[in-house]
């Protein structure tokens, strides 16, 4: 067995190009010496042990699979070919082993890493019956991936064709070179994709070629890396009771926007939004919801729930928004195709009522830190979350002037700190994890 020092003599990716690696992967796919049987037995055992864990979202069959023996069959290098010839049959075997013990958790499946123009799978592991419990796993790195938007566009076409979920399960996160990371996160929001970041851990054995920002991830050896935490924790929807039209989080302003439509195929009425109060809203936030038939609550820290009534009609609508310096968000809406009624929910979370802002703006600059929006026309709701700038509040109070009663109430309301209460036990509210075979 070679040591870490021996392995570090070459870049890790170079080992993939060796004939030994290609043959080893092909032996696994071909079930040589019962390798595939053992792999399936591993996943069967794993599913049997973890099927009752509500904080496990699913099982990823293999991370970054190699194409197989590219020397015996060079066509495997061609995108999509290895997916169809090697991976798809293997995934059927593995999914069958898992489904014998666990019918509910998601199965994450991945193509070769250079499927830039789409994956070669014709269906999800297990077939059409499991589309709603299957997730196409993909990574984004340059190289080998295409440009950012083109990459997400290709994945969107894959998801529409396979009719399954999708998740970007790797991309480079960093506490140093952060702009590319932000662009990737914003693109993931735009394409409604969840993500998992990758970085070498500080507790990993010393590697000469990993220095500075590339060495540190969430933990830097002495504790949490606060720069990393601030830049990677984001407000996002954990569950949406309908069809998600769009969501977006602005790390600078802390504004969050979510738009969804009521769907006849979704019978749930509760949507769940996660927000990191300590990091992004340390002085609190405000929430307003329209119409009044859509209710919101926060039974525990960092969680907001929105419930729309069952009377909200199913419909279809399109929405465009633009940022206006004097308003939060402007919406252009129409009622959808003939015979349909717009069924949309809008929410905003903001720091301070505008009336209070107008009075104190002559004394201090008000910083708007967040806004989350769901939109509703006829059957659409809106919520705003904005951070309260407490230093500004204290500054405003230092002036001797008489406030109107409404302003007093607004001040008290804006300074309100969110308290933790007993929280419900629905599975979709809990932190999710998935098991990954590497």
Coordinates of C-alpha atoms in Angstrom, one line a residue:
X1 CA 0.0 0.0 0.0
X2 CA 1.6 3.3 -1.0
X3 CA 2.0 6.0 1.6
X4 CA 0.5 9.6 1.4
X5 CA 4.0 10.8 0.6
X6 CA 4.3 8.4 -2.4
X7 CA 0.8 9.3 -3.7
X8 CA 1.6 13.1 -3.4
X9 CA 4.4 12.7 -5.9
X10 CA 1.8 13.1 -8.7
X11 CA -1.3 15.2 -9.0
X12 CA -4.3 13.0 -7.9
X13 CA -6.1 13.5 -11.2
X14 CA -3.2 11.9 -13.1
X15 CA -3.9 8.6 -11.6
X16 CA -7.2 8.4 -13.4
X17 CA -5.4 8.2 -16.7
X18 CA -3.5 5.0 -15.7
X19 CA -4.5 1.7 -17.3
X20 CA -4.7 0.1 -13.8
X21 CA -7.4 2.6 -12.8
X22 CA -9.4 2.1 -16.0
X23 CA -9.3 -1.7 -15.6
X24 CA -10.2 -1.6 -11.9
X25 CA -13.4 0.5 -12.7
X26 CA -14.3 -1.8 -15.6
X27 CA -13.9 -4.9 -13.3
X28 CA -16.3 -3.2 -10.9
X29 CA -18.9 -2.5 -13.6
X30 CA -18.6 -6.0 -15.0
X31 CA -18.9 -7.7 -11.6
X32 CA -15.5 -9.3 -12.0
X33 CA -14.8 -11.6 -9.0
X34 CA -18.2 -10.5 -7.6
X35 CA -17.2 -6.9 -7.1
X36 CA -20.6 -5.5 -8.1
X37 CA -22.4 -8.0 -5.9
X38 CA -20.3 -6.8 -2.9
X39 CA -21.0 -3.2 -3.8
X40 CA -24.8 -3.9 -4.0
X41 CA -24.6 -5.7 -0.6
X42 CA -22.9 -2.6 0.9
X43 CA -25.7 -0.4 -0.3
X44 CA -28.3 -2.9 0.9
X45 CA -26.8 -2.9 4.4
X46 CA -26.5 0.9 4.4
X47 CA -30.1 1.4 3.4
X48 CA -31.3 -1.1 6.0
X49 CA -29.4 0.8 8.7
X50 CA -30.3 4.3 7.7
X51 CA -33.9 4.0 6.3
X52 CA -35.5 5.3 9.5
X53 CA -33.2 8.4 9.8
X54 CA -35.3 11.5 9.0
X55 CA -32.2 13.7 8.6
X56 CA -30.9 11.5 5.7
X57 CA -32.2 12.8 2.4
X58 CA -30.8 10.0 0.3
X59 CA -27.9 7.8 -1.0
X60 CA -25.4 8.8 -3.6
X61 CA -24.3 5.7 -5.5
X62 CA -20.8 6.8 -6.4
X63 CA -18.9 10.0 -6.5
X64 CA -17.3 11.1 -9.9
X65 CA -17.4 7.6 -11.5
X66 CA -14.7 6.9 -14.1
X67 CA -15.8 5.8 -17.6
X68 CA -14.3 2.3 -17.4
X69 CA -11.6 0.7 -19.4
X70 CA -10.9 3.5 -21.9
X71 CA -7.9 1.6 -23.3
X72 CA -9.9 -1.4 -24.3
X73 CA -12.8 0.7 -25.5
X74 CA -11.8 4.3 -26.4
X75 CA -15.4 5.2 -27.2
X76 CA -16.0 5.3 -23.5
X77 CA -14.3 8.7 -23.5
X78 CA -17.1 10.1 -25.6
X79 CA -19.6 12.0 -23.4
X80 CA -22.8 10.0 -22.7
X81 CA -21.4 6.6 -23.9
X82 CA -20.1 5.4 -20.5
X83 CA -23.3 6.5 -18.8
X84 CA -25.3 4.3 -21.1
X85 CA -23.0 1.3 -21.4
X86 CA -21.5 1.1 -17.9
X87 CA -23.2 3.2 -15.3
X88 CA -26.9 2.8 -16.1
X89 CA -26.8 -1.0 -15.8
X90 CA -24.8 -0.8 -12.6
X91 CA -27.2 1.8 -11.1
X92 CA -30.1 -0.5 -11.7
X93 CA -28.4 -3.2 -9.7
X94 CA -27.6 -0.8 -6.8
X95 CA -31.0 0.8 -6.8
X96 CA -32.7 -2.5 -6.6
X97 CA -30.5 -3.5 -3.6
X98 CA -31.5 -0.2 -1.9
X99 CA -35.2 -0.4 -2.7
X100 CA -35.4 -3.8 -1.1
X101 CA -35.0 -2.0 2.2
X102 CA -35.8 1.6 1.6
X103 CA -38.6 2.8 -0.8
X104 CA -38.7 6.4 0.4
X105 CA -35.2 8.0 0.5
X106 CA -33.8 9.6 -2.6
X107 CA -31.1 8.0 -4.7
X108 CA -28.5 10.3 -6.1
X109 CA -26.9 9.2 -9.4
X110 CA -24.1 10.8 -11.4
X111 CA -22.7 10.6 -14.9
X112 CA -19.0 10.9 -15.9
X113 CA -17.6 14.3 -15.1
X114 CA -17.2 15.5 -18.7
X115 CA -20.9 15.2 -19.7
X116 CA -20.9 18.8 -20.6
X117 CA -23.8 18.6 -23.1
X118 CA -26.0 16.3 -21.1
X119 CA -25.9 12.9 -19.5
X120 CA -26.4 9.6 -21.3
X121 CA -29.1 8.1 -19.1
X122 CA -32.5 7.3 -20.6
X123 CA -34.2 7.0 -17.3
X124 CA -33.6 7.2 -13.5
X125 CA -32.3 4.2 -11.5
X126 CA -35.3 2.0 -10.9
X127 CA -37.3 3.4 -13.7
X128 CA -40.3 5.8 -14.0
X129 CA -41.8 4.7 -10.7
X130 CA -38.9 6.4 -8.8
X131 CA -38.6 9.7 -10.6
X132 CA -39.8 11.6 -7.7
X133 CA -37.2 10.0 -5.4
X134 CA -34.3 10.3 -7.8
X135 CA -31.7 13.1 -8.0
X136 CA -29.2 13.7 -10.8
X137 CA -26.0 14.6 -9.0
X138 CA -23.5 16.8 -10.9
X139 CA -20.3 18.8 -10.2
X140 CA -19.1 22.2 -11.5
X141 CA -15.4 22.8 -12.0
X142 CA -13.5 24.5 -14.7
X143 CA -12.1 22.4 -16.2
X144 CA -13.8 20.1 -17.3
X145 CA -17.2 21.9 -17.1
X146 CA -18.5 24.4 -19.6
X147 CA -19.0 28.1 -18.7
X148 CA -21.3 28.6 -15.7
X149 CA -24.7 29.3 -17.4
X150 CA -24.1 26.8 -20.1
X151 CA -23.4 24.1 -17.5
X152 CA -26.6 24.8 -15.6
X153 CA -28.5 25.0 -18.9
X154 CA -27.4 21.5 -19.9
X155 CA -28.3 20.2 -16.5
X156 CA -31.8 21.8 -16.7
X157 CA -32.4 20.0 -20.0
X158 CA -31.3 16.7 -18.3
X159 CA -33.8 17.2 -15.5
X160 CA -36.6 18.1 -17.8
X161 CA -35.9 15.0 -19.9
X162 CA -35.5 12.6 -17.0
X163 CA -38.2 14.2 -15.0
X164 CA -36.3 14.0 -11.7
X165 CA -34.6 16.2 -9.2
X166 CA -31.1 17.7 -9.4
X167 CA -28.4 18.8 -7.1
X168 CA -25.0 20.3 -7.6
X169 CA -23.1 18.1 -5.1
X170 CA -19.7 19.7 -5.6
X171 CA -18.2 23.0 -6.6
X172 CA -15.3 25.0 -5.2
X173 CA -16.0 26.9 -2.0
X174 CA -13.3 29.1 -0.4
X175 CA -12.7 31.8 2.2
X176 CA -10.3 33.4 -0.2
X177 CA -11.2 33.5 -3.9
X178 CA -14.9 34.2 -3.2
X179 CA -16.2 35.9 -6.3
X180 CA -16.4 32.7 -8.5
X181 CA -18.1 31.0 -5.6
X182 CA -20.7 33.7 -5.3
X183 CA -21.4 33.6 -9.1
X184 CA -21.9 29.8 -8.9
X185 CA -24.3 30.1 -5.9
X186 CA -26.3 32.9 -7.6
X187 CA -26.6 30.7 -10.8
X188 CA -27.8 27.8 -8.7
X189 CA -30.5 30.0 -7.2
X190 CA -31.5 31.1 -10.7
X191 CA -31.8 27.5 -11.8
X192 CA -33.6 26.5 -8.6
X193 CA -30.8 24.1 -7.6
X194 CA -29.5 23.0 -4.2
X195 CA -25.8 22.7 -3.7
X196 CA -23.0 21.2 -1.6
X197 CA -19.6 23.0 -1.5
X198 CA -16.3 21.3 -1.6
X199 CA -13.0 22.3 0.0
X200 CA -10.0 20.4 1.5
X201 CA -10.4 20.4 5.3
X202 CA -7.9 22.0 7.6
X203 CA -7.6 18.8 9.6
X204 CA -6.4 16.9 6.5
X205 CA -2.8 15.6 6.6
X206 CA -0.3 18.2 5.3
X207 CA -0.2 18.6 1.6
X208 CA 2.6 20.9 0.1
X209 CA 0.5 22.0 -2.8
X210 CA -2.5 23.1 -0.6
X211 CA -1.6 26.4 1.1
X212 CA -3.3 29.5 2.3
X213 CA -7.0 29.8 1.4
X214 CA -7.0 26.5 -0.4
X215 CA -6.2 24.7 2.9
X216 CA -9.1 26.1 5.0
X217 CA -12.7 25.2 4.8
X218 CA -15.4 25.7 7.5
X219 CA -12.9 24.8 10.2
X220 CA -9.5 26.4 10.2
X221 CA -7.8 24.4 12.9
X222 CA -8.7 26.7 15.8
X223 CA -12.5 26.9 15.2
X224 CA -15.0 28.1 12.7
X225 CA -13.7 30.2 9.9
X226 CA -16.1 33.2 10.2
X227 CA -15.3 34.5 6.7
X228 CA -16.3 31.1 5.3
X229 CA -19.4 31.0 7.4
X230 CA -20.6 34.5 6.5
X231 CA -20.1 33.8 2.8
X232 CA -21.7 30.3 2.5
X233 CA -24.7 30.4 4.8
X234 CA -27.7 31.7 2.8
X235 CA -31.4 32.2 3.1
X236 CA -33.2 29.5 1.0
X237 CA -36.5 27.6 0.8
X238 CA -36.3 24.1 2.4
X239 CA -39.8 23.1 1.2
X240 CA -42.2 24.7 -1.2
X241 CA -45.9 23.8 -1.3
X242 CA -46.3 24.2 -5.0
X243 CA -44.3 25.0 -8.1
X244 CA -41.2 27.1 -7.5
X245 CA -41.0 29.9 -10.1
X246 CA -37.8 31.5 -8.7
X247 CA -35.8 32.2 -5.6
X248 CA -32.8 34.4 -5.0
X249 CA -30.6 35.5 -2.1
X250 CA -28.5 38.7 -2.3
X251 CA -25.5 38.2 0.1
X252 CA -24.8 42.0 0.2
X253 CA -28.3 43.3 0.9
X254 CA -29.5 40.1 2.6
X255 CA -32.6 40.3 0.4
X256 CA -34.3 37.0 -0.3
X257 CA -37.0 36.4 -3.0
X258 CA -39.1 33.4 -3.4
X259 CA -42.0 33.0 -5.9
X260 CA -44.1 29.9 -6.2
X261 CA -47.4 28.9 -7.7
X262 CA -50.1 26.7 -6.2
X263 CA -50.1 23.3 -8.0
X264 CA -52.8 20.7 -8.2
X265 CA -50.2 17.9 -7.9
X266 CA -49.0 19.3 -4.5
X267 CA -51.5 18.8 -1.7
X268 CA -49.3 20.4 1.0
X269 CA -50.0 24.0 2.0
X270 CA -46.9 24.8 4.1
X271 CA -43.7 26.3 2.7
X272 CA -40.5 26.4 4.8
X273 CA -37.7 29.0 4.5
X274 CA -34.4 28.8 6.4
X275 CA -32.6 32.0 7.4
X276 CA -29.5 32.4 9.6
X277 CA -30.6 34.9 12.1
X278 CA -27.3 35.2 14.0
X279 CA -25.2 35.8 10.8
X280 CA -27.5 37.8 8.5
X281 CA -30.2 39.2 10.9
X282 CA -28.6 39.7 14.3
X283 CA -30.8 42.6 15.2
X284 CA -34.0 41.0 14.0
X285 CA -36.1 41.2 10.9
X286 CA -39.7 42.2 9.9
X287 CA -42.2 40.0 8.1
X288 CA -45.2 41.1 6.1
X289 CA -47.5 38.8 4.2
X290 CA -50.1 39.5 1.6
X291 CA -52.9 38.5 1.1
X292 CA -54.0 38.1 4.7
X293 CA -55.2 34.5 3.9
X294 CA -51.6 33.4 3.8
X295 CA -50.2 33.0 7.3
X296 CA -46.6 32.9 8.4
X297 CA -45.1 31.8 11.7
X298 CA -41.7 31.1 13.3
X299 CA -41.9 28.3 15.9
X300 CA -38.1 28.0 16.2
X301 CA -35.0 29.9 15.5
X302 CA -33.8 30.2 11.8
X303 CA -37.1 28.9 10.4
X304 CA -40.1 30.6 8.8
X305 CA -43.2 28.8 7.7
X306 CA -45.9 30.1 5.3
X307 CA -49.3 28.4 5.0
X308 CA -51.7 29.2 2.1
X309 CA -55.4 28.2 2.4
X310 CA -56.7 25.3 0.4
X311 CA -59.1 27.7 -1.2
X312 CA -56.2 29.2 -3.1
X313 CA -57.0 28.2 -6.7
X314 CA -54.6 26.3 -8.9
X315 CA -53.3 28.5 -11.7
X316 CA -50.4 29.5 -13.9
X317 CA -48.6 32.9 -14.2
X318 CA -45.4 34.4 -15.2
X319 CA -43.6 37.1 -13.3
X320 CA -40.7 39.4 -14.0
X321 CA -39.2 41.8 -11.4
X322 CA -36.8 44.7 -11.4
X323 CA -35.0 46.5 -8.6
X324 CA -36.2 50.0 -8.0
X325 CA -34.2 52.3 -5.7
X326 CA -37.4 53.6 -4.1
X327 CA -39.3 50.3 -3.7
X328 CA -38.5 46.7 -2.8
X329 CA -39.7 44.8 -5.8
X330 CA -42.0 45.6 -8.7
X331 CA -43.9 42.8 -10.4
X332 CA -45.3 42.5 -13.9
X333 CA -48.0 39.8 -13.8
X334 CA -50.7 38.4 -16.0
X335 CA -53.4 35.9 -15.2
X336 CA -51.9 33.1 -17.3
X337 CA -53.5 31.1 -20.1
X338 CA -57.2 31.5 -20.7
X339 CA -59.2 29.5 -18.1
X340 CA -56.5 29.7 -15.5
X341 CA -56.2 31.9 -12.4
X342 CA -52.9 33.2 -11.1
X343 CA -52.0 31.3 -8.0
X344 CA -48.9 32.8 -6.5
X345 CA -47.6 33.6 -3.0
X346 CA -45.5 36.6 -2.1
X347 CA -43.6 37.4 1.1
X348 CA -41.1 40.1 2.2
X349 CA -38.9 40.3 5.3
X350 CA -37.5 43.8 5.9
X351 CA -35.8 45.9 8.6
X352 CA -38.2 48.8 9.7
X353 CA -41.4 50.3 8.6
X354 CA -41.1 52.9 6.0
X355 CA -42.7 55.5 8.2
X356 CA -40.1 55.2 10.8
X357 CA -37.4 55.3 8.2
X358 CA -38.6 58.6 6.8
X359 CA -38.5 60.2 10.2
X360 CA -35.0 59.0 11.3
X361 CA -33.3 59.1 7.9
X362 CA -32.3 62.7 8.6
X363 CA -30.3 61.5 11.6
X364 CA -28.8 58.2 10.4
X365 CA -28.4 56.1 7.2
X366 CA -30.7 53.1 7.3
X367 CA -29.2 50.0 5.9
X368 CA -31.7 47.5 4.4
X369 CA -30.2 44.1 5.1
X370 CA -32.8 41.6 3.7
X371 CA -35.9 41.1 1.8
X372 CA -37.6 37.8 1.0
X373 CA -40.5 37.8 -1.4
X374 CA -43.2 35.5 -2.5
X375 CA -45.8 37.1 -4.8
X376 CA -49.6 36.7 -4.9
X377 CA -52.2 38.0 -7.3
X378 CA -55.7 36.8 -6.5
X379 CA -54.1 33.8 -4.7
X380 CA -50.5 34.9 -4.2
X381 CA -48.7 36.0 -1.0
X382 CA -45.8 38.1 -0.1
X383 CA -43.3 38.1 2.8
X384 CA -40.4 40.6 3.6
X385 CA -37.6 40.1 6.0
X386 CA -35.3 43.0 6.6
X387 CA -32.6 43.3 9.2
X388 CA -32.9 46.0 11.8
X389 CA -29.9 48.3 12.3
X390 CA -29.8 48.6 16.1
X391 CA -27.0 51.1 16.1
X392 CA -29.1 53.4 14.0
X393 CA -32.1 52.9 16.3
X394 CA -30.0 53.8 19.3
X395 CA -28.7 56.8 17.5
X396 CA -32.2 58.0 16.6
X397 CA -33.4 57.6 20.2
X398 CA -30.5 59.9 21.4
X399 CA -32.2 62.8 19.7
X400 CA -34.8 64.7 21.8
X401 CA -37.9 64.8 19.7
X402 CA -41.4 63.7 20.1
X403 CA -42.4 60.6 18.2
X404 CA -45.9 59.9 17.0
X405 CA -47.6 56.9 18.6
X406 CA -47.2 54.9 15.4
X407 CA -43.5 55.6 15.3
X408 CA -43.1 54.5 18.9
X409 CA -44.8 51.2 18.1
X410 CA -42.7 50.8 15.0
X411 CA -39.5 51.4 17.0
X412 CA -40.6 48.8 19.6
X413 CA -41.6 46.4 16.9
X414 CA -38.3 46.8 14.9
X415 CA -36.2 46.2 18.0
X416 CA -38.1 43.0 18.8
X417 CA -35.7 40.0 19.0
X418 CA -37.0 36.7 17.6
X419 CA -37.5 34.2 20.4
X420 CA -37.2 30.5 20.1
X421 CA -40.4 28.5 20.6
X422 CA -41.4 24.8 20.4
X423 CA -41.1 23.7 16.8
X424 CA -43.1 21.2 14.8
X425 CA -41.7 17.8 13.8
X426 CA -42.3 17.6 10.1
X427 CA -39.5 15.9 8.3
X428 CA -38.9 18.5 5.7
X429 CA -38.0 21.1 8.4
X430 CA -35.0 19.1 9.6
X431 CA -31.4 19.4 8.4
X432 CA -30.9 17.1 5.5
X433 CA -27.8 14.9 4.8
X434 CA -27.1 12.2 2.3
X435 CA -24.7 9.3 2.3
X436 CA -22.1 9.4 -0.4
X437 CA -20.0 6.6 -1.8
X438 CA -16.5 7.8 -2.6

